[in-house]
Amino acid sequence: MVESGSDILFFWIARMVMLGKKLTGNPPFRQILIHSLLLSHGEKMSKSKGNVIDPMSIIQGCSLEELQKSLESSNIDRKEMAAIFAEQKKQFSSGIPECGSDALRMALCSYDFKGASINIEVETFVEYRSLCNKIWQIFKFYQNYFPNGFIASNIDQVNNLSAKDCWILDKCAHLTELCAQHFPKANLDVITYSLKRHWAVDFSTIYLEYSKPTLQHGTAQEKEIALSVAVKVMDMSLKCLSPFMPYLSEELYQRLPLPNKAPSICVASFPSTHEWSIFRNHTMNDDFEKMFKLSSSIKNFKAQFGLLHQSKRVGTAYIIGPLRQGIPLEVLHLIEHDARLTSLQVDQMPDESNSVCNLEVLQPNYTVLVDLSVGPRHFMCHGILMLFIILK
Protein backbone atom coordinates (compact mmCIF):
# COMPACT_ATOMS: atom_id res chain seq x y z
CA MET A 1 0.00 0.00 0.00
CA VAL A 2 1.07 3.55 -0.73
CA GLU A 3 -0.57 6.73 0.53
CA SER A 4 -0.91 9.83 -1.57
CA GLY A 5 -2.85 13.03 -2.03
CA SER A 6 -5.32 13.16 -4.88
CA ASP A 7 -3.58 16.19 -6.38
CA ILE A 8 -0.47 14.16 -7.34
CA LEU A 9 -2.25 10.93 -8.26
CA PHE A 10 -1.45 11.26 -11.96
CA PHE A 11 1.83 13.16 -11.72
CA TRP A 12 3.53 10.75 -9.31
CA ILE A 13 1.51 7.61 -8.48
CA ALA A 14 0.60 6.75 -12.07
CA ARG A 15 4.23 7.13 -13.17
CA MET A 16 5.40 4.84 -10.36
CA VAL A 17 2.97 2.17 -11.55
CA MET A 18 4.05 2.48 -15.19
CA LEU A 19 7.76 2.42 -14.31
CA GLY A 20 7.31 -0.60 -12.04
CA LYS A 21 5.41 -2.49 -14.75
CA LYS A 22 8.07 -1.60 -17.32
CA LEU A 23 11.08 -2.63 -15.21
CA THR A 24 9.72 -5.63 -13.26
CA GLY A 25 6.46 -6.58 -14.94
CA ASN A 26 4.57 -5.99 -11.68
CA PRO A 27 3.10 -2.88 -10.11
CA PRO A 28 5.06 -1.62 -7.08
CA PHE A 29 1.90 -1.68 -4.92
CA ARG A 30 -1.63 -3.06 -5.04
CA GLN A 31 -3.49 -0.52 -2.94
CA ILE A 32 -3.52 3.28 -2.81
CA LEU A 33 -4.72 5.14 0.27
CA ILE A 34 -5.73 8.60 -0.90
CA HIS A 35 -5.76 11.19 1.86
CA SER A 36 -7.43 14.58 1.87
CA LEU A 37 -5.93 17.81 0.68
CA LEU A 38 -4.13 19.48 3.59
CA LEU A 39 -5.24 23.00 4.37
CA SER A 40 -3.88 25.62 6.73
CA HIS A 41 -6.58 28.03 7.89
CA GLY A 42 -8.66 27.23 4.82
CA GLU A 43 -5.88 27.50 2.22
CA LYS A 44 -3.92 24.70 0.57
CA MET A 45 -0.51 24.18 2.15
CA SER A 46 2.13 25.37 -0.26
CA LYS A 47 5.77 26.32 0.07
CA SER A 48 5.22 29.22 -2.28
CA LYS A 49 2.56 30.58 0.09
CA GLY A 50 4.74 30.04 3.14
CA ASN A 51 1.95 28.34 5.09
CA VAL A 52 3.45 24.86 5.35
CA ILE A 53 3.75 23.59 8.94
CA ASP A 54 6.99 21.67 9.40
CA PRO A 55 6.34 18.47 11.40
CA MET A 56 9.59 19.02 13.29
CA SER A 57 8.23 22.37 14.51
CA ILE A 58 5.34 20.50 16.11
CA ILE A 59 7.52 17.73 17.53
CA GLN A 60 10.20 19.97 19.02
CA GLY A 61 8.30 23.23 19.33
CA CYS A 62 9.16 26.46 17.57
CA SER A 63 9.07 30.16 18.40
CA LEU A 64 7.60 32.80 16.10
CA GLU A 65 11.10 34.14 15.40
CA GLU A 66 12.30 30.70 14.30
CA LEU A 67 9.27 30.28 12.03
CA GLN A 68 9.98 33.58 10.32
CA LYS A 69 13.70 32.87 10.08
CA SER A 70 13.01 29.64 8.19
CA LEU A 71 11.05 31.62 5.61
CA GLU A 72 13.89 34.05 5.01
CA SER A 73 16.01 31.25 3.51
CA SER A 74 13.18 30.10 1.21
CA ASN A 75 12.52 31.13 -2.41
CA ILE A 76 9.40 33.13 -1.57
CA ASP A 77 9.05 36.45 -3.36
CA ARG A 78 10.32 39.21 -1.06
CA LYS A 79 7.32 41.35 -1.95
CA GLU A 80 5.03 38.75 -0.37
CA MET A 81 7.22 38.14 2.67
CA ALA A 82 5.77 40.98 4.77
CA ALA A 83 2.21 39.73 4.28
CA ILE A 84 3.25 36.17 5.19
CA PHE A 85 5.07 37.39 8.32
CA ALA A 86 1.96 39.30 9.39
CA GLU A 87 -0.21 36.21 8.91
CA GLN A 88 2.23 34.04 10.87
CA LYS A 89 2.25 36.55 13.70
CA LYS A 90 -1.55 36.43 13.75
CA GLN A 91 -1.73 32.61 13.75
CA PHE A 92 1.32 31.76 15.87
CA SER A 93 1.84 34.78 18.12
CA SER A 94 3.29 32.51 20.83
CA GLY A 95 4.95 30.10 18.42
CA ILE A 96 4.16 26.37 18.26
CA PRO A 97 4.35 24.46 21.56
CA GLU A 98 6.37 21.25 21.78
CA CYS A 99 3.99 18.31 21.27
CA GLY A 100 6.19 15.30 20.50
CA SER A 101 5.97 12.77 17.70
CA ASP A 102 3.33 10.58 19.38
CA ALA A 103 0.87 13.46 19.68
CA LEU A 104 1.62 14.52 16.09
CA ARG A 105 1.03 11.03 14.70
CA MET A 106 -2.23 10.39 16.54
CA ALA A 107 -3.55 13.88 15.82
CA LEU A 108 -3.01 13.41 12.09
CA CYS A 109 -4.75 10.03 12.22
CA SER A 110 -7.68 11.60 14.07
CA TYR A 111 -8.72 13.55 10.99
CA ASP A 112 -11.21 12.02 8.56
CA PHE A 113 -8.60 11.94 5.80
CA LYS A 114 -10.91 10.21 3.32
CA GLY A 115 -12.83 13.42 2.68
CA ALA A 116 -12.04 16.19 0.21
CA SER A 117 -9.86 18.25 2.57
CA ILE A 118 -8.83 18.64 6.19
CA ASN A 119 -7.88 21.83 7.96
CA ILE A 120 -4.73 21.30 10.04
CA GLU A 121 -4.83 23.16 13.36
CA VAL A 122 -2.06 23.30 15.96
CA GLU A 123 -4.70 23.09 18.71
CA THR A 124 -5.38 19.48 17.67
CA PHE A 125 -1.76 18.49 18.32
CA VAL A 126 -1.83 20.23 21.70
CA GLU A 127 -5.01 18.33 22.54
CA TYR A 128 -3.33 14.99 21.91
CA ARG A 129 -0.25 16.10 23.84
CA SER A 130 -2.63 16.54 26.77
CA LEU A 131 -3.88 13.01 26.16
CA CYS A 132 -0.29 11.76 26.40
CA ASN A 133 0.06 13.51 29.75
CA LYS A 134 -3.23 12.04 30.99
CA ILE A 135 -2.16 8.50 30.04
CA TRP A 136 1.14 9.01 31.87
CA GLN A 137 -0.69 10.30 34.96
CA ILE A 138 -3.07 7.31 34.95
CA PHE A 139 -0.10 4.97 35.02
CA LYS A 140 1.66 6.96 37.76
CA PHE A 141 -1.52 6.90 39.88
CA TYR A 142 -1.69 3.11 39.88
CA GLN A 143 2.08 2.75 40.17
CA ASN A 144 1.90 4.52 43.54
CA TYR A 145 -0.28 1.65 44.82
CA PHE A 146 1.88 -1.20 43.50
CA PRO A 147 3.45 -3.05 46.49
CA ASN A 148 7.12 -3.97 46.30
CA GLY A 149 7.58 -6.88 43.92
CA PHE A 150 3.96 -6.73 42.76
CA ILE A 151 3.07 -8.87 39.75
CA ALA A 152 -0.48 -8.68 38.45
CA SER A 153 -2.61 -11.82 38.74
CA ASN A 154 -4.13 -13.35 35.63
CA ILE A 155 -7.67 -12.07 35.15
CA ASP A 156 -9.22 -14.62 32.80
CA GLN A 157 -12.71 -14.83 34.28
CA VAL A 158 -15.29 -12.53 35.82
CA ASN A 159 -15.74 -14.42 39.08
CA ASN A 160 -15.11 -12.36 42.24
CA LEU A 161 -14.91 -9.14 40.23
CA SER A 162 -16.75 -6.00 41.26
CA ALA A 163 -19.36 -4.33 39.08
CA LYS A 164 -16.97 -1.54 38.06
CA ASP A 165 -14.32 -4.13 37.11
CA CYS A 166 -16.82 -6.00 34.93
CA TRP A 167 -17.85 -2.72 33.33
CA ILE A 168 -14.34 -1.57 32.36
CA LEU A 169 -13.46 -5.04 31.05
CA ASP A 170 -16.62 -4.95 28.92
CA LYS A 171 -15.49 -1.58 27.57
CA CYS A 172 -12.11 -3.11 26.68
CA ALA A 173 -13.82 -6.01 24.91
CA HIS A 174 -15.86 -3.52 22.89
CA LEU A 175 -12.68 -1.61 21.98
CA THR A 176 -11.04 -4.78 20.62
CA GLU A 177 -14.11 -5.40 18.45
CA LEU A 178 -13.94 -1.84 17.16
CA CYS A 179 -10.24 -2.15 16.29
CA ALA A 180 -10.81 -5.46 14.51
CA GLN A 181 -13.61 -3.88 12.49
CA HIS A 182 -11.98 -0.58 11.48
CA PHE A 183 -8.24 -1.25 11.13
CA PRO A 184 -8.68 -3.32 7.90
CA LYS A 185 -10.80 -0.49 6.47
CA ALA A 186 -8.24 2.17 7.48
CA ASN A 187 -10.88 4.08 9.45
CA LEU A 188 -8.19 5.48 11.70
CA ASP A 189 -10.25 8.48 12.77
CA VAL A 190 -12.85 6.16 14.30
CA ILE A 191 -10.19 4.21 16.21
CA THR A 192 -8.35 7.29 17.50
CA TYR A 193 -11.60 8.83 18.73
CA SER A 194 -12.53 5.60 20.54
CA LEU A 195 -9.06 5.32 22.09
CA LYS A 196 -9.19 8.91 23.26
CA ARG A 197 -12.58 8.41 24.89
CA HIS A 198 -11.46 5.10 26.39
CA TRP A 199 -8.41 6.62 28.10
CA ALA A 200 -9.80 10.06 28.98
CA VAL A 201 -13.36 9.13 29.98
CA ASP A 202 -13.96 5.42 30.60
CA PHE A 203 -10.62 4.65 32.23
CA SER A 204 -9.64 7.97 33.80
CA THR A 205 -12.78 9.93 34.64
CA ILE A 206 -14.97 6.95 35.56
CA TYR A 207 -13.10 3.75 36.45
CA LEU A 208 -10.10 5.34 38.14
CA GLU A 209 -12.31 7.58 40.27
CA TYR A 210 -14.56 4.68 41.27
CA SER A 211 -11.48 2.60 42.17
CA LYS A 212 -10.12 5.10 44.68
CA PRO A 213 -12.26 3.92 47.65
CA THR A 214 -11.13 0.33 47.07
CA LEU A 215 -7.45 1.25 46.72
CA GLN A 216 -7.56 3.51 49.77
CA HIS A 217 -9.82 1.58 52.16
CA GLY A 218 -10.31 -1.92 50.71
CA THR A 219 -8.93 -5.20 52.04
CA ALA A 220 -5.63 -6.60 50.79
CA GLN A 221 -7.45 -9.01 48.48
CA GLU A 222 -9.72 -6.28 47.09
CA LYS A 223 -6.70 -4.08 46.41
CA GLU A 224 -4.85 -6.90 44.63
CA ILE A 225 -7.84 -7.63 42.38
CA ALA A 226 -8.35 -3.93 41.61
CA LEU A 227 -4.67 -3.46 40.71
CA SER A 228 -4.61 -6.63 38.60
CA VAL A 229 -7.66 -5.49 36.65
CA ALA A 230 -6.10 -2.04 36.14
CA VAL A 231 -2.87 -3.62 34.84
CA LYS A 232 -4.82 -5.85 32.45
CA VAL A 233 -6.76 -2.85 31.16
CA MET A 234 -3.57 -0.81 30.72
CA ASP A 235 -1.87 -3.71 28.94
CA MET A 236 -4.71 -4.04 26.45
CA SER A 237 -5.15 -0.27 26.04
CA LEU A 238 -1.44 0.34 25.42
CA LYS A 239 -1.35 -2.36 22.74
CA CYS A 240 -4.27 -0.73 20.92
CA LEU A 241 -2.57 2.65 21.32
CA SER A 242 0.84 1.45 20.13
CA PRO A 243 0.32 2.00 16.35
CA PHE A 244 -0.40 5.67 17.05
CA MET A 245 1.82 6.38 20.07
CA PRO A 246 4.68 3.85 19.89
CA TYR A 247 7.12 5.71 22.16
CA LEU A 248 4.75 6.36 25.06
CA SER A 249 3.17 2.90 24.87
CA GLU A 250 6.58 1.20 24.81
CA GLU A 251 7.84 3.19 27.80
CA LEU A 252 4.78 2.38 29.93
CA TYR A 253 4.58 -1.23 28.75
CA GLN A 254 8.11 -1.86 30.00
CA ARG A 255 7.02 -0.65 33.46
CA LEU A 256 3.86 -2.76 33.70
CA PRO A 257 4.11 -5.52 36.36
CA LEU A 258 2.91 -8.26 33.98
CA PRO A 259 3.65 -11.98 34.19
CA ASN A 260 5.25 -13.48 31.03
CA LYS A 261 5.62 -10.07 29.41
CA ALA A 262 6.88 -9.80 25.82
CA PRO A 263 10.32 -8.16 25.37
CA SER A 264 8.66 -5.25 23.55
CA ILE A 265 5.14 -4.06 22.89
CA CYS A 266 6.06 -4.11 19.19
CA VAL A 267 6.24 -7.91 19.22
CA ALA A 268 3.47 -8.48 21.79
CA SER A 269 0.29 -10.05 20.43
CA PHE A 270 -2.45 -7.56 19.56
CA PRO A 271 -5.64 -7.93 21.65
CA SER A 272 -8.09 -10.28 19.93
CA THR A 273 -11.86 -10.27 20.07
CA HIS A 274 -11.85 -13.98 20.93
CA GLU A 275 -9.58 -13.41 23.94
CA TRP A 276 -11.77 -10.62 25.28
CA SER A 277 -15.18 -12.05 24.40
CA ILE A 278 -15.53 -13.63 27.87
CA PHE A 279 -15.67 -10.12 29.37
CA ARG A 280 -18.55 -8.92 27.18
CA ASN A 281 -21.39 -7.90 29.50
CA HIS A 282 -24.21 -5.91 27.89
CA THR A 283 -26.36 -6.03 31.03
CA MET A 284 -23.68 -4.44 33.20
CA ASN A 285 -23.08 -1.77 30.57
CA ASP A 286 -26.80 -0.91 30.54
CA ASP A 287 -26.85 -0.74 34.36
CA PHE A 288 -23.93 1.69 34.35
CA GLU A 289 -25.57 3.86 31.71
CA LYS A 290 -28.63 4.21 33.98
CA MET A 291 -26.36 4.98 36.90
CA PHE A 292 -24.52 7.69 34.92
CA LYS A 293 -27.83 9.39 34.07
CA LEU A 294 -28.96 9.30 37.69
CA SER A 295 -25.66 10.62 38.99
CA SER A 296 -25.49 13.34 36.34
CA SER A 297 -29.01 14.53 37.20
CA ILE A 298 -28.22 14.66 40.90
CA LYS A 299 -25.03 16.65 40.28
CA ASN A 300 -26.84 19.08 37.98
CA PHE A 301 -29.52 19.64 40.61
CA LYS A 302 -26.95 20.17 43.38
CA ALA A 303 -25.15 22.67 41.16
CA GLN A 304 -28.27 24.86 41.09
CA PHE A 305 -27.79 25.47 44.82
CA GLY A 306 -24.00 25.77 44.75
CA LEU A 307 -23.52 22.45 46.57
CA LEU A 308 -21.68 20.46 43.91
CA HIS A 309 -18.09 21.55 44.52
CA GLN A 310 -18.11 21.72 48.30
CA SER A 311 -15.29 19.90 50.04
CA LYS A 312 -17.69 17.84 52.13
CA ARG A 313 -20.38 15.46 50.91
CA VAL A 314 -23.88 16.91 50.84
CA GLY A 315 -27.28 15.33 50.24
CA THR A 316 -29.21 12.12 50.85
CA ALA A 317 -30.76 10.27 47.91
CA TYR A 318 -33.58 7.73 48.13
CA ILE A 319 -33.89 5.28 45.24
CA ILE A 320 -37.13 3.31 44.99
CA GLY A 321 -39.42 1.87 42.32
CA PRO A 322 -39.82 -1.24 40.18
CA LEU A 323 -36.92 -0.42 37.84
CA ARG A 324 -34.57 -0.54 40.86
CA GLN A 325 -34.98 -4.31 40.89
CA GLY A 326 -32.27 -6.04 38.89
CA ILE A 327 -29.69 -3.24 39.17
CA PRO A 328 -26.87 -4.39 41.49
CA LEU A 329 -26.68 -2.49 44.77
CA GLU A 330 -22.97 -1.92 44.16
CA VAL A 331 -23.76 -0.02 40.96
CA LEU A 332 -26.38 2.12 42.71
CA HIS A 333 -24.05 2.94 45.58
CA LEU A 334 -21.45 4.23 43.11
CA ILE A 335 -23.82 7.19 42.73
CA GLU A 336 -23.04 8.10 46.33
CA HIS A 337 -19.35 8.40 45.50
CA ASP A 338 -19.75 10.08 42.10
CA ALA A 339 -22.40 12.63 43.18
CA ARG A 340 -20.66 13.23 46.53
CA LEU A 341 -23.75 12.41 48.58
CA THR A 342 -23.77 11.99 52.34
CA SER A 343 -25.70 8.75 51.95
CA LEU A 344 -27.85 6.83 49.52
CA GLN A 345 -30.87 4.82 50.66
CA VAL A 346 -32.31 2.04 48.53
CA ASP A 347 -35.95 0.85 48.80
CA GLN A 348 -36.54 3.11 51.78
CA MET A 349 -38.61 6.30 52.01
CA PRO A 350 -37.96 8.96 54.66
CA ASP A 351 -40.57 9.64 57.36
CA GLU A 352 -41.14 13.19 56.08
CA SER A 353 -41.99 12.06 52.54
CA ASN A 354 -45.31 13.92 52.67
CA SER A 355 -43.54 17.29 52.88
CA VAL A 356 -42.39 17.14 49.26
CA CYS A 357 -43.38 20.39 47.56
CA ASN A 358 -41.16 20.67 44.49
CA LEU A 359 -41.22 18.33 41.48
CA GLU A 360 -38.66 18.37 38.68
CA VAL A 361 -38.47 15.82 35.85
CA LEU A 362 -34.81 15.37 34.92
CA GLN A 363 -34.93 12.23 32.80
CA PRO A 364 -37.82 10.39 31.09
CA ASN A 365 -37.17 7.22 33.12
CA TYR A 366 -37.33 8.73 36.60
CA THR A 367 -38.38 11.73 38.62
CA VAL A 368 -36.47 13.64 41.29
CA LEU A 369 -38.55 14.95 44.18
CA VAL A 370 -36.82 17.48 46.39
CA ASP A 371 -37.96 18.55 49.86
CA LEU A 372 -37.80 22.35 49.83
CA SER A 373 -40.63 22.98 52.27
CA VAL A 374 -38.36 25.04 54.55
CA GLY A 375 -37.40 27.34 51.68
CA PRO A 376 -34.31 27.46 49.47
CA ARG A 377 -32.38 29.87 51.71
CA HIS A 378 -32.81 27.76 54.83
CA PHE A 379 -32.03 24.72 52.69
CA MET A 380 -28.77 26.19 51.40
CA CYS A 381 -27.74 27.61 54.77
CA HIS A 382 -27.89 24.27 56.52
CA GLY A 383 -26.48 22.36 53.53
CA ILE A 384 -29.35 19.83 53.56
CA LEU A 385 -30.32 18.16 50.30
CA MET A 386 -32.87 15.36 50.11
CA LEU A 387 -33.51 13.66 46.75
CA PHE A 388 -36.33 11.20 46.17
CA ILE A 389 -35.52 9.31 42.97
CA ILE A 390 -38.45 7.22 41.72
CA LEU A 391 -37.58 4.80 38.91
CA LYS A 392 -40.75 4.22 36.92
mmCIF file with all atom_site columns, N, CA and C in Angstrom, residues 286-287 290-291 293-294 319-328 332 346-347 363-367 389-392:
data_model
loop_
_atom_site.group_PDB
_atom_site.id
_atom_site.type_symbol
_atom_site.label_atom_id
_atom_site.label_alt_id
_atom_site.label_comp_id
_atom_site.label_asym_id
_atom_site.label_entity_id
_atom_site.label_seq_id
_atom_site.pdbx_PDB_ins_code
_atom_site.Cartn_x
_atom_site.Cartn_y
_atom_site.Cartn_z
_atom_site.occupancy
_atom_site.B_iso_or_equiv
_atom_site.pdbx_formal_charge
_atom_site.auth_seq_id
_atom_site.auth_comp_id
_atom_site.auth_asym_id
_atom_site.auth_atom_id
_atom_site.pdbx_PDB_model_num
ATOM 1  N N  . ASP A 1 286 ? -25.514 -1.607 30.461 1.00 0.00 ? 286 ASP A N  1
ATOM 2  C CA . ASP A 1 286 ? -26.804 -0.908 30.543 1.00 0.00 ? 286 ASP A CA 1
ATOM 3  C C  . ASP A 1 286 ? -27.043 -0.371 31.960 1.00 0.00 ? 286 ASP A C  1
ATOM 4  N N  . ASP A 1 287 ? -26.686 -1.176 32.965 1.00 0.00 ? 287 ASP A N  1
ATOM 5  C CA . ASP A 1 287 ? -26.854 -0.737 34.359 1.00 0.00 ? 287 ASP A CA 1
ATOM 6  C C  . ASP A 1 287 ? -26.019 0.509  34.636 1.00 0.00 ? 287 ASP A C  1
ATOM 7  N N  . LYS A 1 290 ? -27.559 3.677  33.127 1.00 0.00 ? 290 LYS A N  1
ATOM 8  C CA . LYS A 1 290 ? -28.629 4.211  33.981 1.00 0.00 ? 290 LYS A CA 1
ATOM 9  C C  . LYS A 1 290 ? -28.042 4.948  35.179 1.00 0.00 ? 290 LYS A C  1
ATOM 10 N N  . MET A 1 291 ? -26.998 4.366  35.745 1.00 0.00 ? 291 MET A N  1
ATOM 11 C CA . MET A 1 291 ? -26.361 4.980  36.903 1.00 0.00 ? 291 MET A CA 1
ATOM 12 C C  . MET A 1 291 ? -25.741 6.332  36.542 1.00 0.00 ? 291 MET A C  1
ATOM 13 N N  . LYS A 1 293 ? -26.750 8.415  34.243 1.00 0.00 ? 293 LYS A N  1
ATOM 14 C CA . LYS A 1 293 ? -27.831 9.388  34.073 1.00 0.00 ? 293 LYS A CA 1
ATOM 15 C C  . LYS A 1 293 ? -28.348 9.864  35.427 1.00 0.00 ? 293 LYS A C  1
ATOM 16 N N  . LEU A 1 294 ? -28.518 8.923  36.345 1.00 0.00 ? 294 LEU A N  1
ATOM 17 C CA . LEU A 1 294 ? -28.959 9.295  37.690 1.00 0.00 ? 294 LEU A CA 1
ATOM 18 C C  . LEU A 1 294 ? -27.958 10.221 38.359 1.00 0.00 ? 294 LEU A C  1
ATOM 19 N N  . ILE A 1 319 ? -33.588 5.928  46.522 1.00 0.00 ? 319 ILE A N  1
ATOM 20 C CA . ILE A 1 319 ? -33.891 5.279  45.243 1.00 0.00 ? 319 ILE A CA 1
ATOM 21 C C  . ILE A 1 319 ? -34.911 4.176  45.479 1.00 0.00 ? 319 ILE A C  1
ATOM 22 N N  . ILE A 1 320 ? -36.064 4.293  44.836 1.00 0.00 ? 320 ILE A N  1
ATOM 23 C CA . ILE A 1 320 ? -37.127 3.306  44.988 1.00 0.00 ? 320 ILE A CA 1
ATOM 24 C C  . ILE A 1 320 ? -37.759 3.076  43.621 1.00 0.00 ? 320 ILE A C  1
ATOM 25 N N  . GLY A 1 321 ? -38.670 2.097  43.548 1.00 0.00 ? 321 GLY A N  1
ATOM 26 C CA . GLY A 1 321 ? -39.418 1.872  42.325 1.00 0.00 ? 321 GLY A CA 1
ATOM 27 C C  . GLY A 1 321 ? -39.114 0.533  41.687 1.00 0.00 ? 321 GLY A C  1
ATOM 28 N N  . PRO A 1 322 ? -39.975 0.086  40.784 1.00 0.00 ? 322 PRO A N  1
ATOM 29 C CA . PRO A 1 322 ? -39.817 -1.241 40.178 1.00 0.00 ? 322 PRO A CA 1
ATOM 30 C C  . PRO A 1 322 ? -38.567 -1.392 39.328 1.00 0.00 ? 322 PRO A C  1
ATOM 31 N N  . LEU A 1 323 ? -38.110 -0.296 38.677 1.00 0.00 ? 323 LEU A N  1
ATOM 32 C CA . LEU A 1 323 ? -36.916 -0.421 37.839 1.00 0.00 ? 323 LEU A CA 1
ATOM 33 C C  . LEU A 1 323 ? -35.657 -0.620 38.667 1.00 0.00 ? 323 LEU A C  1
ATOM 34 N N  . ARG A 1 324 ? -35.732 -0.335 39.999 1.00 0.00 ? 324 ARG A N  1
ATOM 35 C CA . ARG A 1 324 ? -34.572 -0.541 40.864 1.00 0.00 ? 324 ARG A CA 1
ATOM 36 C C  . ARG A 1 324 ? -34.204 -2.002 40.913 1.00 0.00 ? 324 ARG A C  1
ATOM 37 N N  . GLN A 1 325 ? -35.216 -2.870 40.812 1.00 0.00 ? 325 GLN A N  1
ATOM 38 C CA . GLN A 1 325 ? -34.977 -4.307 40.885 1.00 0.00 ? 325 GLN A CA 1
ATOM 39 C C  . GLN A 1 325 ? -34.125 -4.736 39.693 1.00 0.00 ? 325 GLN A C  1
ATOM 40 N N  . GLY A 1 326 ? -33.135 -5.534 39.946 1.00 0.00 ? 326 GLY A N  1
ATOM 41 C CA . GLY A 1 326 ? -32.270 -6.035 38.891 1.00 0.00 ? 326 GLY A CA 1
ATOM 42 C C  . GLY A 1 326 ? -30.979 -5.262 38.743 1.00 0.00 ? 326 GLY A C  1
ATOM 43 N N  . ILE A 1 327 ? -30.930 -4.015 39.215 1.00 0.00 ? 327 ILE A N  1
ATOM 44 C CA . ILE A 1 327 ? -29.693 -3.243 39.170 1.00 0.00 ? 327 ILE A CA 1
ATOM 45 C C  . ILE A 1 327 ? -28.893 -3.552 40.430 1.00 0.00 ? 327 ILE A C  1
ATOM 46 N N  . PRO A 1 328 ? -27.656 -4.038 40.304 1.00 0.00 ? 328 PRO A N  1
ATOM 47 C CA . PRO A 1 328 ? -26.870 -4.390 41.492 1.00 0.00 ? 328 PRO A CA 1
ATOM 48 C C  . PRO A 1 328 ? -26.734 -3.223 42.458 1.00 0.00 ? 328 PRO A C  1
ATOM 49 N N  . LEU A 1 332 ? -25.612 0.994  42.190 1.00 0.00 ? 332 LEU A N  1
ATOM 50 C CA . LEU A 1 332 ? -26.376 2.121  42.713 1.00 0.00 ? 332 LEU A CA 1
ATOM 51 C C  . LEU A 1 332 ? -25.568 2.926  43.719 1.00 0.00 ? 332 LEU A C  1
ATOM 52 N N  . VAL A 1 346 ? -31.655 2.829  49.572 1.00 0.00 ? 346 VAL A N  1
ATOM 53 C CA . VAL A 1 346 ? -32.310 2.045  48.531 1.00 0.00 ? 346 VAL A CA 1
ATOM 54 C C  . VAL A 1 346 ? -33.545 1.359  49.105 1.00 0.00 ? 346 VAL A C  1
ATOM 55 N N  . ASP A 1 347 ? -34.679 1.461  48.383 1.00 0.00 ? 347 ASP A N  1
ATOM 56 C CA . ASP A 1 347 ? -35.946 0.848  48.796 1.00 0.00 ? 347 ASP A CA 1
ATOM 57 C C  . ASP A 1 347 ? -36.384 1.317  50.182 1.00 0.00 ? 347 ASP A C  1
ATOM 58 N N  . GLN A 1 363 ? -35.116 13.234 33.832 1.00 0.00 ? 363 GLN A N  1
ATOM 59 C CA . GLN A 1 363 ? -34.934 12.227 32.800 1.00 0.00 ? 363 GLN A CA 1
ATOM 60 C C  . GLN A 1 363 ? -36.280 11.557 32.561 1.00 0.00 ? 363 GLN A C  1
ATOM 61 N N  . PRO A 1 364 ? -36.515 11.022 31.356 1.00 0.00 ? 364 PRO A N  1
ATOM 62 C CA . PRO A 1 364 ? -37.816 10.386 31.089 1.00 0.00 ? 364 PRO A CA 1
ATOM 63 C C  . PRO A 1 364 ? -38.057 9.125  31.900 1.00 0.00 ? 364 PRO A C  1
ATOM 64 N N  . ASN A 1 365 ? -37.003 8.500  32.423 1.00 0.00 ? 365 ASN A N  1
ATOM 65 C CA . ASN A 1 365 ? -37.167 7.223  33.123 1.00 0.00 ? 365 ASN A CA 1
ATOM 66 C C  . ASN A 1 365 ? -37.376 7.380  34.625 1.00 0.00 ? 365 ASN A C  1
ATOM 67 N N  . TYR A 1 366 ? -37.176 8.576  35.165 1.00 0.00 ? 366 TYR A N  1
ATOM 68 C CA . TYR A 1 366 ? -37.330 8.728  36.597 1.00 0.00 ? 366 TYR A CA 1
ATOM 69 C C  . TYR A 1 366 ? -37.606 10.183 36.939 1.00 0.00 ? 366 TYR A C  1
ATOM 70 N N  . THR A 1 367 ? -38.041 10.398 38.145 1.00 0.00 ? 367 THR A N  1
ATOM 71 C CA . THR A 1 367 ? -38.379 11.729 38.619 1.00 0.00 ? 367 THR A CA 1
ATOM 72 C C  . THR A 1 367 ? -37.621 12.007 39.904 1.00 0.00 ? 367 THR A C  1
ATOM 73 N N  . ILE A 1 389 ? -35.649 9.746  44.363 1.00 0.00 ? 389 ILE A N  1
ATOM 74 C CA . ILE A 1 389 ? -35.524 9.310  42.967 1.00 0.00 ? 389 ILE A CA 1
ATOM 75 C C  . ILE A 1 389 ? -36.443 8.106  42.767 1.00 0.00 ? 389 ILE A C  1
ATOM 76 N N  . ILE A 1 390 ? -37.464 8.283  41.941 1.00 0.00 ? 390 ILE A N  1
ATOM 77 C CA . ILE A 1 390 ? -38.445 7.219  41.717 1.00 0.00 ? 390 ILE A CA 1
ATOM 78 C C  . ILE A 1 390 ? -38.239 6.667  40.305 1.00 0.00 ? 390 ILE A C  1
ATOM 79 N N  . LEU A 1 391 ? -37.772 5.442  40.211 1.00 0.00 ? 391 LEU A N  1
ATOM 80 C CA . LEU A 1 391 ? -37.576 4.805  38.909 1.00 0.00 ? 391 LEU A CA 1
ATOM 81 C C  . LEU A 1 391 ? -38.889 4.180  38.466 1.00 0.00 ? 391 LEU A C  1
ATOM 82 N N  . LYS A 1 392 ? -39.436 4.701  37.382 1.00 0.00 ? 392 LYS A N  1
ATOM 83 C CA . LYS A 1 392 ? -40.747 4.222  36.923 1.00 0.00 ? 392 LYS A CA 1
ATOM 84 C C  . LYS A 1 392 ? -40.585 3.030  35.985 1.00 0.00 ? 392 LYS A C  1
#
